[in-house]
């Protein structure tokens, strides 16, 4: 999504908030745990970021398919230059975590338990777009727990 389109979407969100609608996210805010620029074929793979899951916002306000509590600001921002590999965004935690991603096209992607281990979420983009991915690591139970965000072209957590 172009910067102008993102500003328009943020303005529309502000108008909706002013009119009483509830929103669970604000991708115009700085990410809580940083930003990375990765190009297809990146190493090391996976790229791992330590985060704390959860927040004060209900992810279901984005879409009924989203679960858990998330922060208002993104936890992490990925600027990705796609190639021929898939893009896999997943979480590893001993807690029941969830995942919310706003993709480069402005679409929302959510997962609860599709990871390989326990109650971990995972999203796989088979033909990923180049651009900005804003990522929220949620907590299903509404708490705040240690978690690792994994960005990979090879592995799901």
N, CA and C atoms as an extended XYZ file, in Angstrom:
471
Properties=species:S:1:pos:R:3:atomname:S:1:resname:S:1:resid:I:1 pbc="F F F"
N         0.854       -1.166        0.000 N   UNK     1
C         0.000        0.000        0.000 CA  UNK     1
C         0.895        1.222        0.000 C   UNK     1
N         0.574        2.165       -0.830 N   UNK     2
C         1.381        3.378       -0.925 CA  UNK     2
C         1.239        4.206        0.351 C   UNK     2
N         2.231        5.069        0.626 N   UNK     3
C         2.138        5.935        1.802 CA  UNK     3
C         0.889        6.803        1.782 C   UNK     3
N         0.486        7.271        0.605 N   UNK     4
C        -0.718        8.105        0.511 CA  UNK     4
C        -1.946        7.276        0.866 C   UNK     4
N        -2.021        6.044        0.360 N   UNK     5
C        -3.161        5.182        0.683 CA  UNK     5
C        -3.188        4.857        2.169 C   UNK     5
N        -2.004        4.637        2.770 N   UNK     6
C        -1.951        4.367        4.208 CA  UNK     6
C        -2.426        5.582        5.006 C   UNK     6
N        -2.023        6.789        4.566 N   UNK     7
C        -2.469        7.993        5.269 CA  UNK     7
C        -3.980        8.149        5.149 C   UNK     7
N        -4.535        7.837        3.977 N   UNK     8
C        -5.973        7.913        3.794 CA  UNK     8
C        -6.670        6.915        4.712 C   UNK     8
N        -6.150        5.686        4.779 N   UNK     9
C        -6.738        4.665        5.654 CA  UNK     9
C        -6.641        5.089        7.110 C   UNK     9
N        -5.495        5.676        7.500 N   UNK    10
C        -5.345        6.139        8.882 CA  UNK    10
C        -6.328        7.262        9.169 C   UNK    10
N        -6.541        8.167        8.207 N   UNK    11
C        -7.515        9.241        8.383 CA  UNK    11
C        -8.921        8.699        8.512 C   UNK    11
N        -9.255        7.683        7.703 N   UNK    12
C       -10.569        7.062        7.795 CA  UNK    12
C       -10.745        6.391        9.151 C   UNK    12
N        -9.680        5.761        9.652 N   UNK    13
C        -9.744        5.127       10.969 CA  UNK    13
C        -9.965        6.171       12.049 C   UNK    13
N        -9.302        7.330       11.927 N   UNK    14
C        -9.469        8.393       12.910 CA  UNK    14
C       -10.908        8.897       12.910 C   UNK    14
N       -11.497        9.066       11.735 N   UNK    15
C       -12.892        9.490       11.646 CA  UNK    15
C       -13.795        8.445       12.285 C   UNK    15
N       -13.529        7.157       12.021 N   UNK    16
C       -14.346        6.090       12.601 CA  UNK    16
C       -14.210        6.059       14.112 C   UNK    16
N       -12.998        6.256       14.636 N   UNK    17
C       -12.801        6.287       16.080 CA  UNK    17
C       -13.566        7.458       16.678 C   UNK    17
N       -13.500        8.609       16.019 N   UNK    18
C       -14.214        9.787       16.515 CA  UNK    18
C       -15.717        9.562       16.516 C   UNK    18
N       -16.207        8.682       15.604 N   UNK    19
C       -17.633        8.424       15.555 CA  UNK    19
C       -18.051        7.297       16.494 C   UNK    19
N       -17.098        6.745       17.252 N   UNK    20
C       -17.445        5.743       18.256 CA  UNK    20
C       -17.083        4.320       17.889 C   UNK    20
N       -16.611        4.053       16.675 N   UNK    21
C       -16.228        2.696       16.305 CA  UNK    21
C       -14.936        2.327       17.015 C   UNK    21
N       -14.766        1.053       17.341 N   UNK    22
C       -13.569        0.593       18.044 CA  UNK    22
C       -12.587       -0.016       17.053 C   UNK    22
N       -11.317        0.357       17.161 N   UNK    23
C       -10.277       -0.216       16.334 CA  UNK    23
C        -9.205       -0.798       17.237 C   UNK    23
N        -8.607       -1.891       16.806 N   UNK    24
C        -7.652       -2.608       17.637 CA  UNK    24
C        -6.213       -2.303       17.281 C   UNK    24
N        -5.951       -1.516       16.264 N   UNK    25
C        -4.600       -1.342       15.778 CA  UNK    25
C        -4.391        0.046       15.228 C   UNK    25
N        -3.103        0.392       15.098 N   UNK    26
C        -2.752        1.645       14.451 CA  UNK    26
C        -1.389        1.454       13.812 C   UNK    26
N        -1.357        1.078       12.535 N   UNK    27
C        -0.082        0.778       11.877 CA  UNK    27
C         0.714        2.035       11.545 C   UNK    27
N         0.172        3.208       11.828 N   UNK    28
C         0.963        4.424       11.623 CA  UNK    28
C         1.904        4.696       12.804 C   UNK    28
N         1.712        3.993       13.923 N   UNK    29
C         2.588        4.150       15.085 CA  UNK    29
C         3.897        3.399       14.873 C   UNK    29
N         4.945        3.829       15.560 N   UNK    30
C         6.222        3.116       15.499 CA  UNK    30
C         6.077        1.748       16.153 C   UNK    30
N         6.656        0.714       15.555 N   UNK    31
C         6.588       -0.626       16.139 CA  UNK    31
C         7.304       -0.678       17.490 C   UNK    31
N         6.750       -1.457       18.398 N   UNK    32
C         7.289       -1.562       19.753 CA  UNK    32
C         8.664       -2.225       19.806 C   UNK    32
N         8.917       -3.193       18.916 N   UNK    33
C        10.164       -3.973       18.967 CA  UNK    33
C        11.027       -3.801       17.727 C   UNK    33
N        10.763       -2.780       16.920 N   UNK    34
C        11.675       -2.461       15.823 CA  UNK    34
C        11.168       -2.800       14.439 C   UNK    34
N        12.076       -2.583       13.488 N   UNK    35
C        11.818       -2.756       12.060 CA  UNK    35
C        13.025       -3.445       11.445 C   UNK    35
N        12.776       -4.273       10.438 N   UNK    36
C        13.881       -4.878        9.700 CA  UNK    36
C        13.557       -4.825        8.209 C   UNK    36
N        14.592       -4.685        7.397 N   UNK    37
C        14.486       -4.775        5.942 CA  UNK    37
C        15.126       -6.089        5.529 C   UNK    37
N        14.336       -6.978        4.923 N   UNK    38
C        14.843       -8.270        4.481 CA  UNK    38
C        14.535       -8.471        3.005 C   UNK    38
N        15.475       -9.093        2.299 N   UNK    39
C        15.325       -9.425        0.886 CA  UNK    39
C        15.300      -10.940        0.760 C   UNK    39
N        14.511      -11.457       -0.172 N   UNK    40
C        14.405      -12.903       -0.385 CA  UNK    40
C        15.788      -13.546       -0.379 C   UNK    40
N        15.906      -14.678        0.314 N   UNK    41
C        17.184      -15.358        0.462 CA  UNK    41
C        17.965      -14.891        1.673 C   UNK    41
N        17.341      -14.101        2.552 N   UNK    42
C        18.035      -13.526        3.708 CA  UNK    42
C        18.605      -14.604        4.632 C   UNK    42
N        19.673      -14.229        5.317 N   UNK    43
C        20.253      -15.056        6.377 CA  UNK    43
C        20.554      -14.144        7.557 C   UNK    43
N        20.509      -14.638        8.771 N   UNK    44
C        20.108      -16.008        9.089 CA  UNK    44
C        18.604      -16.196        8.904 C   UNK    44
N        18.228      -17.415        8.647 N   UNK    45
C        16.829      -17.798        8.507 CA  UNK    45
C        16.569      -18.921        9.498 C   UNK    45
N        15.716      -18.690       10.492 N   UNK    46
C        14.777      -17.580       10.623 CA  UNK    46
C        15.400      -16.345       11.261 C   UNK    46
N        14.802      -15.195       10.955 N   UNK    47
C        15.098      -13.948       11.644 CA  UNK    47
C        14.203      -13.949       12.875 C   UNK    47
N        14.785      -13.801       14.069 N   UNK    48
C        14.039      -13.961       15.316 CA  UNK    48
C        14.053      -12.663       16.113 C   UNK    48
N        12.877      -12.299       16.648 N   UNK    49
C        12.727      -11.092       17.463 CA  UNK    49
C        12.033      -11.483       18.768 C   UNK    49
N        12.631      -11.120       19.897 N   UNK    50
C        11.989      -11.347       21.199 CA  UNK    50
C        10.956      -10.253       21.438 C   UNK    50
N         9.735      -10.659       21.763 N   UNK    51
C         8.638       -9.721       22.004 CA  UNK    51
C         7.858      -10.173       23.237 C   UNK    51
N         6.942       -9.334       23.667 N   UNK    52
C         5.964       -9.698       24.688 CA  UNK    52
C         4.605       -9.679       24.022 C   UNK    52
N         3.872      -10.781       24.145 N   UNK    53
C         2.563      -10.888       23.502 CA  UNK    53
C         1.520      -10.058       24.235 C   UNK    53
N         0.425       -9.790       23.536 N   UNK    54
C        -0.734       -9.173       24.170 CA  UNK    54
C        -0.781       -7.673       24.076 C   UNK    54
N        -1.793       -7.135       24.730 N   UNK    55
C        -2.047       -5.708       24.738 CA  UNK    55
C        -3.452       -5.451       25.239 C   UNK    55
N        -3.899       -4.229       25.104 N   UNK    56
C        -5.202       -3.819       25.631 CA  UNK    56
C        -6.325       -3.822       24.593 C   UNK    56
N        -6.037       -4.188       23.355 N   UNK    57
C        -7.031       -4.125       22.279 CA  UNK    57
C        -7.492       -5.523       21.888 C   UNK    57
N        -8.761       -5.667       21.574 N   UNK    58
C        -9.330       -6.943       21.143 CA  UNK    58
C        -9.109       -7.094       19.641 C   UNK    58
N        -8.348       -8.107       19.246 N   UNK    59
C        -8.040       -8.326       17.827 CA  UNK    59
C        -9.291       -8.614       17.008 C   UNK    59
N       -10.348       -9.107       17.619 N   UNK    60
C       -11.593       -9.387       16.893 CA  UNK    60
C       -12.224       -8.117       16.340 C   UNK    60
N       -11.801       -6.937       16.819 N   UNK    61
C       -12.304       -5.683       16.251 CA  UNK    61
C       -11.809       -5.476       14.828 C   UNK    61
N       -10.719       -6.142       14.451 N   UNK    62
C       -10.209       -6.072       13.077 CA  UNK    62
C       -11.065       -6.945       12.177 C   UNK    62
N       -11.291       -8.186       12.640 N   UNK    63
C       -12.065       -9.170       11.898 CA  UNK    63
C       -12.512      -10.244       12.878 C   UNK    63
N       -13.683      -10.838       12.660 N   UNK    64
C       -14.114      -11.929       13.542 CA  UNK    64
C       -13.159      -13.128       13.533 C   UNK    64
N       -12.307      -13.232       12.495 N   UNK    65
C       -11.358      -14.350       12.440 CA  UNK    65
C       -10.100      -14.088       13.273 C   UNK    65
N        -9.926      -12.864       13.769 N   UNK    66
C        -8.767      -12.541       14.595 CA  UNK    66
C        -9.080      -12.824       16.058 C   UNK    66
N        -8.080      -13.270       16.802 N   UNK    67
C        -8.267      -13.665       18.195 CA  UNK    67
C        -7.242      -12.983       19.088 C   UNK    67
N        -7.567      -12.911       20.367 N   UNK    68
C        -6.626      -12.482       21.386 CA  UNK    68
C        -6.587      -10.986       21.583 C   UNK    68
N        -5.726      -10.601       22.505 N   UNK    69
C        -5.504       -9.186       22.796 CA  UNK    69
C        -4.186       -8.763       22.160 C   UNK    69
N        -4.184       -7.564       21.579 N   UNK    70
C        -2.996       -7.041       20.911 CA  UNK    70
C        -2.768       -5.596       21.348 C   UNK    70
N        -1.578       -5.114       21.092 N   UNK    71
C        -1.239       -3.718       21.378 CA  UNK    71
C        -1.846       -2.820       20.303 C   UNK    71
N        -1.900       -1.529       20.587 N   UNK    72
C        -2.376       -0.584       19.576 CA  UNK    72
C        -1.343       -0.439       18.460 C   UNK    72
N        -0.086       -0.248       18.821 N   UNK    73
C         0.994       -0.138       17.835 CA  UNK    73
C         1.442       -1.526       17.398 C   UNK    73
N         1.957       -1.652       16.197 N   UNK    74
C         2.504       -2.953       15.784 CA  UNK    74
C         3.634       -3.369       16.726 C   UNK    74
N         3.786       -4.667       16.915 N   UNK    75
C         4.938       -5.157       17.670 CA  UNK    75
C         6.202       -5.069       16.830 C   UNK    75
N         6.058       -5.330       15.514 N   UNK    76
C         7.236       -5.359       14.657 CA  UNK    76
C         6.830       -5.001       13.234 C   UNK    76
N         7.775       -4.415       12.500 N   UNK    77
C         7.534       -4.064       11.096 CA  UNK    77
C         8.592       -4.737       10.239 C   UNK    77
N         8.126       -5.434        9.218 N   UNK    78
C         8.990       -6.085        8.246 CA  UNK    78
C         8.821       -5.390        6.910 C   UNK    78
N         9.920       -4.875        6.363 N   UNK    79
C         9.942       -4.377        4.986 CA  UNK    79
C        10.608       -5.482        4.174 C   UNK    79
N         9.841       -6.103        3.287 N   UNK    80
C        10.284       -7.329        2.621 CA  UNK    80
C        10.339       -7.141        1.112 C   UNK    80
N        11.476       -7.548        0.523 N   UNK    81
C        11.631       -7.580       -0.929 CA  UNK    81
C        11.482       -9.032       -1.357 C   UNK    81
N        10.343       -9.345       -1.965 N   UNK    82
C        10.004      -10.729       -2.300 CA  UNK    82
C        10.846      -11.258       -3.458 C   UNK    82
N        10.961      -12.583       -3.477 N   UNK    83
C        11.625      -13.311       -4.559 CA  UNK    83
C        10.787      -14.530       -4.873 C   UNK    83
N        11.430      -15.668       -5.027 N   UNK    84
C        10.711      -16.895       -5.381 CA  UNK    84
C        10.371      -17.762       -4.170 C   UNK    84
N        10.703      -17.312       -2.963 N   UNK    85
C        10.448      -18.091       -1.762 CA  UNK    85
C         9.134      -17.678       -1.097 C   UNK    85
N         8.523      -18.590       -0.328 N   UNK    86
C         7.386      -18.183        0.499 CA  UNK    86
C         7.887      -17.327        1.663 C   UNK    86
N         6.984      -16.636        2.308 N   UNK    87
C         7.287      -15.871        3.513 CA  UNK    87
C         6.443      -16.462        4.630 C   UNK    87
N         7.104      -16.854        5.714 N   UNK    88
C         6.414      -17.477        6.842 CA  UNK    88
C         6.652      -16.637        8.084 C   UNK    88
N         5.571      -16.174        8.683 N   UNK    89
C         5.623      -15.391        9.918 CA  UNK    89
C         4.967      -16.234       10.987 C   UNK    89
N         5.709      -16.565       12.042 N   UNK    90
C         5.175      -17.437       13.083 CA  UNK    90
C         5.694      -16.993       14.446 C   UNK    90
N         5.104      -17.573       15.485 N   UNK    91
C         5.445      -17.220       16.862 CA  UNK    91
C         5.757      -18.488       17.632 C   UNK    91
N         6.733      -18.397       18.517 N   UNK    92
C         7.063      -19.491       19.426 CA  UNK    92
C         6.924      -18.960       20.847 C   UNK    92
N         6.069      -19.596       21.639 N   UNK    93
C         5.852      -19.180       23.019 CA  UNK    93
C         5.276      -20.332       23.809 C   UNK    93
N         5.480      -20.320       25.115 N   UNK    94
C         4.844      -21.322       25.967 CA  UNK    94
C         3.390      -20.934       26.259 C   UNK    94
N         3.014      -19.696       25.932 N   UNK    95
C         1.641      -19.215       26.122 CA  UNK    95
C         0.832      -19.445       24.842 C   UNK    95
N        -0.464      -19.259       24.917 N   UNK    96
C        -1.348      -19.358       23.758 CA  UNK    96
C        -1.349      -18.005       23.050 C   UNK    96
N        -0.536      -17.894       22.003 N   UNK    97
C        -0.386      -16.630       21.289 CA  UNK    97
C        -1.186      -16.634       19.993 C   UNK    97
N        -1.403      -15.436       19.464 N   UNK    98
C        -2.091      -15.250       18.196 CA  UNK    98
C        -1.252      -14.324       17.330 C   UNK    98
N        -1.640      -14.203       16.084 N   UNK    99
C        -0.869      -13.410       15.136 CA  UNK    99
C        -1.817      -12.586       14.276 C   UNK    99
N        -1.513      -11.298       14.134 N   UNK   100
C        -2.263      -10.383       13.270 CA  UNK   100
C        -1.241       -9.657       12.398 C   UNK   100
N        -1.456       -9.686       11.083 N   UNK   101
C        -0.533       -9.042       10.148 CA  UNK   101
C        -1.324       -8.174        9.185 C   UNK   101
N        -0.859       -6.941        9.015 N   UNK   102
C        -1.383       -6.063        7.978 CA  UNK   102
C        -0.375       -6.100        6.851 C   UNK   102
N        -0.780       -6.659        5.695 N   UNK   103
C         0.126       -6.845        4.574 CA  UNK   103
C         0.311       -5.608        3.720 C   UNK   103
N         1.219       -5.694        2.746 N   UNK   104
C         1.517       -4.552        1.878 CA  UNK   104
C         0.307       -4.043        1.106 C   UNK   104
N        -0.667       -4.911        0.865 N   UNK   105
C        -1.864       -4.517        0.116 CA  UNK   105
C        -2.955       -3.942        1.017 C   UNK   105
N        -2.667       -3.828        2.334 N   UNK   106
C        -3.653       -3.306        3.274 CA  UNK   106
C        -4.593       -4.358        3.821 C   UNK   106
N        -4.462       -5.616        3.365 N   UNK   107
C        -5.312       -6.706        3.866 CA  UNK   107
C        -4.833       -7.172        5.229 C   UNK   107
N        -5.781       -7.685        6.026 N   UNK   108
C        -5.482       -8.215        7.351 CA  UNK   108
C        -5.449       -9.728        7.294 C   UNK   108
N        -4.449      -10.319        7.944 N   UNK   109
C        -4.272      -11.764        8.019 CA  UNK   109
C        -4.143      -12.138        9.492 C   UNK   109
N        -4.864      -13.165        9.916 N   UNK   110
C        -4.869      -13.546       11.324 CA  UNK   110
C        -4.729      -15.055       11.458 C   UNK   110
N        -4.109      -15.483       12.546 N   UNK   111
C        -4.026      -16.907       12.848 CA  UNK   111
C        -3.965      -17.103       14.351 C   UNK   111
N        -4.441      -18.287       14.764 N   UNK   112
C        -4.414      -18.640       16.174 CA  UNK   112
C        -3.465      -19.821       16.412 C   UNK   112
N        -3.744      -20.980       15.881 N   UNK   113
C        -2.991      -22.183       16.271 CA  UNK   113
C        -2.442      -22.998       15.100 C   UNK   113
N        -2.012      -22.383       14.012 N   UNK   114
C        -1.540      -23.143       12.849 CA  UNK   114
C        -0.051      -23.463       12.867 C   UNK   114
N         0.651      -23.089       13.923 N   UNK   115
C         2.083      -23.389       14.019 CA  UNK   115
C         2.342      -24.865       14.240 C   UNK   115
N         3.608      -25.229       14.255 N   UNK   116
C         3.995      -26.630       14.403 CA  UNK   116
C         3.920      -27.153       15.825 C   UNK   116
N         4.024      -26.271       16.817 N   UNK   117
C         4.134      -26.719       18.204 CA  UNK   117
C         3.078      -26.042       19.062 C   UNK   117
N         2.310      -26.826       19.802 N   UNK   118
C         1.394      -26.278       20.801 CA  UNK   118
C         0.385      -25.307       20.242 C   UNK   118
N         0.252      -24.178       20.907 N   UNK   119
C        -0.762      -23.184       20.580 CA  UNK   119
C        -0.157      -21.969       19.878 C   UNK   119
N         0.848      -22.217       19.045 N   UNK   120
C         1.546      -21.142       18.344 CA  UNK   120
C         0.896      -20.838       16.995 C   UNK   120
N         0.825      -19.556       16.620 N   UNK   121
C         0.264      -19.182       15.321 CA  UNK   121
C         1.324      -19.140       14.222 C   UNK   121
N         0.850      -19.255       12.984 N   UNK   122
C         1.742      -19.169       11.832 CA  UNK   122
C         0.945      -18.722       10.611 C   UNK   122
N         1.519      -17.831        9.834 N   UNK   123
C         0.941      -17.410        8.563 CA  UNK   123
C         1.967      -17.662        7.474 C   UNK   123
N         1.528      -18.313        6.397 N   UNK   124
C         2.418      -18.611        5.264 CA  UNK   124
C         1.891      -17.899        4.029 C   UNK   124
N         2.731      -17.040        3.457 N   UNK   125
C         2.400      -16.348        2.228 CA  UNK   125
C         3.147      -17.067        1.107 C   UNK   125
N         2.429      -17.865        0.309 N   UNK   126
C         3.055      -18.676       -0.731 CA  UNK   126
C         3.713      -17.851       -1.820 C   UNK   126
N         3.077      -16.764       -2.200 N   UNK   127
C         3.619      -15.811       -3.176 CA  UNK   127
C         3.557      -14.430       -2.542 C   UNK   127
N         4.497      -14.153       -1.636 N   UNK   128
C         4.418      -12.903       -0.880 CA  UNK   128
C         4.613      -11.678       -1.766 C   UNK   128
N         4.001      -10.589       -1.328 N   UNK   129
C         4.186       -9.306       -1.980 CA  UNK   129
C         5.391       -8.606       -1.373 C   UNK   129
N         6.045       -7.801       -2.154 N   UNK   130
C         7.077       -6.917       -1.605 CA  UNK   130
C         6.376       -5.769       -0.906 C   UNK   130
N         6.963       -5.314        0.197 N   UNK   131
C         6.401       -4.164        0.882 CA  UNK   131
C         6.424       -4.309        2.381 C   UNK   131
N         5.582       -3.508        3.035 N   UNK   132
C         5.561       -3.403        4.493 CA  UNK   132
C         4.549       -4.358        5.108 C   UNK   132
N         5.022       -5.158        6.062 N   UNK   133
C         4.187       -6.062        6.852 CA  UNK   133
C         4.239       -5.571        8.297 C   UNK   133
N         3.096       -5.123        8.823 N   UNK   134
C         3.011       -4.733       10.227 CA  UNK   134
C         2.468       -5.924       10.994 C   UNK   134
N         3.159       -6.293       12.091 N   UNK   135
C         2.911       -7.552       12.784 CA  UNK   135
C         2.574       -7.305       14.248 C   UNK   135
N         1.498       -7.917       14.701 N   UNK   136
C         1.100       -7.900       16.110 CA  UNK   136
C         1.120       -9.328       16.626 C   UNK   136
N         1.744       -9.547       17.785 N   UNK   137
C         1.716      -10.851       18.458 CA  UNK   137
C         0.726      -10.714       19.605 C   UNK   137
N        -0.383      -11.413       19.481 N   UNK   138
C        -1.442      -11.332       20.474 CA  UNK   138
C        -1.335      -12.426       21.515 C   UNK   138
N        -2.150      -12.285       22.535 N   UNK   139
C        -2.238      -13.297       23.589 CA  UNK   139
C        -3.696      -13.725       23.713 C   UNK   139
N        -3.968      -15.008       23.516 N   UNK   140
C        -5.337      -15.508       23.504 CA  UNK   140
C        -6.047      -15.285       24.837 C   UNK   140
N        -5.323      -15.446       25.928 N   UNK   141
C        -5.923      -15.321       27.254 CA  UNK   141
C        -5.946      -13.905       27.798 C   UNK   141
N        -5.440      -12.941       27.045 N   UNK   142
C        -5.466      -11.558       27.480 CA  UNK   142
C        -4.291      -11.144       28.341 C   UNK   142
N        -3.312      -12.022       28.501 N   UNK   143
C        -2.143      -11.689       29.321 CA  UNK   143
C        -1.031      -11.091       28.504 C   UNK   143
N         0.140      -11.062       29.114 N   UNK   144
C         1.361      -10.605       28.454 CA  UNK   144
C         2.424      -11.644       28.739 C   UNK   144
N         2.949      -12.267       27.689 N   UNK   145
C         3.899      -13.360       27.863 CA  UNK   145
C         5.075      -13.227       26.912 C   UNK   145
N         6.210      -13.789       27.327 N   UNK   146
C         7.396      -13.809       26.478 CA  UNK   146
C         7.106      -14.644       25.236 C   UNK   146
N         7.567      -14.146       24.096 N   UNK   147
C         7.364      -14.842       22.831 CA  UNK   147
C         8.499      -14.494       21.886 C   UNK   147
N         8.686      -15.342       20.891 N   UNK   148
C         9.642      -15.072       19.827 CA  UNK   148
C         8.904      -15.029       18.503 C   UNK   148
N         9.067      -13.933       17.801 N   UNK   149
C         8.533      -13.786       16.455 CA  UNK   149
C         9.579      -14.332       15.492 C   UNK   149
N         9.162      -15.226       14.604 N   UNK   150
C        10.061      -15.828       13.620 CA  UNK   150
C         9.624      -15.401       12.226 C   UNK   150
N        10.567      -14.901       11.452 N   UNK   151
C        10.341      -14.555       10.052 CA  UNK   151
C        11.253      -15.469        9.242 C   UNK   151
N        10.644      -16.252        8.341 N   UNK   152
C        11.410      -17.269        7.655 CA  UNK   152
C        10.902      -17.449        6.221 C   UNK   152
N        11.729      -18.036        5.405 N   UNK   153
C        11.323      -18.499        4.076 CA  UNK   153
C        11.353      -20.027        4.024 C   UNK   153
N        11.733      -20.636        5.150 N   UNK   154
C        11.908      -22.085        5.178 CA  UNK   154
C        11.099      -22.803        6.240 C   UNK   154
N        10.917      -22.184        7.423 N   UNK   155
C        10.420      -22.902        8.583 CA  UNK   155
C         9.199      -22.249        9.214 C   UNK   155
N         8.312      -23.087        9.732 N   UNK   156
C         7.195      -22.654       10.564 CA  UNK   156
C         7.475      -23.087       11.993 C   UNK   156
N         7.265      -22.210       12.949 N   UNK   157
C         7.418      -22.567       14.359 CA  UNK   157
C         6.172      -23.240       14.870 C   UNK   157
